[in-house]
Short mmCIF file of C-alpha atoms in Angstrom, two decimals:
data_model
loop_
_atom_site.label_atom_id
_atom_site.label_comp_id
_atom_site.label_asym_id
_atom_site.label_seq_id
_atom_site.Cartn_x
_atom_site.Cartn_y
_atom_site.Cartn_z
CA LEU A 1 60.64 132.35 161.33
CA TYR A 2 57.85 131.03 163.55
CA ARG A 3 54.80 128.83 163.04
CA GLY A 4 52.03 128.11 165.48
CA MET A 5 50.01 124.94 165.05
CA SER A 6 47.20 123.38 167.02
CA LYS A 7 48.23 119.91 165.79
CA GLN A 8 51.51 118.03 165.36
CA LEU A 9 54.29 119.38 163.18
CA TYR A 10 53.66 116.77 160.48
CA THR A 11 50.63 118.76 159.31
CA LEU A 12 52.87 121.08 157.29
CA LYS A 13 51.80 121.32 153.66
CA PRO A 14 53.98 121.69 150.54
CA VAL A 15 53.31 125.45 150.84
CA SER A 16 53.15 126.65 154.45
CA SER A 17 52.77 129.97 156.22
CA PHE A 18 55.30 131.25 158.76
CA SER A 19 55.67 134.60 160.51
CA VAL A 20 58.64 136.68 161.61
CA SER A 21 56.62 137.45 164.75
CA PRO A 22 56.60 134.78 167.47
CA HIS A 23 53.47 136.38 168.95
CA VAL A 24 51.55 136.10 165.68
CA ALA A 25 52.61 132.45 165.39
CA LYS A 26 51.57 131.76 168.98
CA SER A 27 48.07 133.07 168.22
CA TYR A 28 47.68 130.22 165.67
CA SER A 29 48.66 127.51 168.12
CA ASN A 30 45.51 127.91 170.24
CA THR A 31 45.59 126.73 173.86
CA TRP A 32 46.86 123.18 173.27
CA GLY A 33 49.11 123.70 170.29
CA ASP A 34 52.78 124.47 169.94
CA THR A 35 54.86 127.21 168.40
CA TYR A 36 57.87 126.26 166.28
CA GLU A 37 60.96 128.26 165.36
CA ALA A 38 62.84 127.70 162.11
CA SER A 39 65.96 128.96 160.40
CA ILE A 40 64.77 128.33 156.87
CA PRO A 41 67.23 128.66 153.97
CA ALA A 42 66.31 131.39 151.49
CA ARG A 43 65.85 128.86 148.68
CA PHE A 44 62.66 127.66 150.41
CA ILE A 45 61.07 131.13 150.70
CA ALA A 46 58.44 131.50 147.97
CA SER A 47 57.23 134.95 148.98
CA THR A 48 57.03 137.41 151.85
CA TYR A 49 54.53 139.98 153.05
CA PHE A 50 56.63 142.75 151.50
CA THR A 51 57.26 141.07 148.13
CA GLY A 52 53.64 140.40 147.22
CA TYR A 53 52.10 137.16 148.39
CA GLY A 54 51.66 137.20 152.17
CA CYS A 55 49.69 139.03 154.84
CA ALA A 56 51.37 142.22 156.07
CA GLU A 57 49.42 142.24 159.36
CA GLU A 58 50.80 138.76 160.14
CA TYR A 59 54.36 139.42 158.87
CA GLU A 60 53.88 136.33 156.73
CA TYR A 61 56.49 134.33 154.85
CA VAL A 62 55.31 131.63 152.45
CA VAL A 63 57.63 128.60 152.61
CA LEU A 64 57.94 125.76 150.08
CA GLY A 65 59.07 122.17 150.50
CA MET A 66 57.58 120.46 153.54
CA GLY A 67 59.99 117.52 153.52
CA GLU A 68 63.17 119.59 153.33
CA VAL A 69 61.93 122.40 155.60
CA ILE A 70 60.84 120.13 158.43
CA ARG A 71 64.44 119.41 159.47
CA HIS A 72 65.04 123.15 160.09
CA ILE A 73 62.21 123.41 162.64
CA LYS A 74 62.32 123.07 166.42
CA ARG A 75 59.70 123.59 169.11
CA SER A 76 59.86 127.04 170.70
CA GLU A 77 58.57 128.43 174.00
CA VAL A 78 56.95 131.76 173.13
CA LYS A 79 55.96 133.95 176.05
CA VAL A 80 53.03 136.28 175.37
#
């Protein structure tokens, strides 16, 4: 999964939005932000765009547990 943020990674919330599309995530990082890639264990996935809660156009996954999830994330270079 991917997440684009215009601020540091520590701004993750207890419920955070990720996308399966690196290009969608990159669009959220703005010019000065970063895009992050994560291999998030299934137990942290609250919902997906095809199970109900999540935006289909953004291929969204809703992820729980900021503290535990943060160790699965690394900065990613996304080319658009």
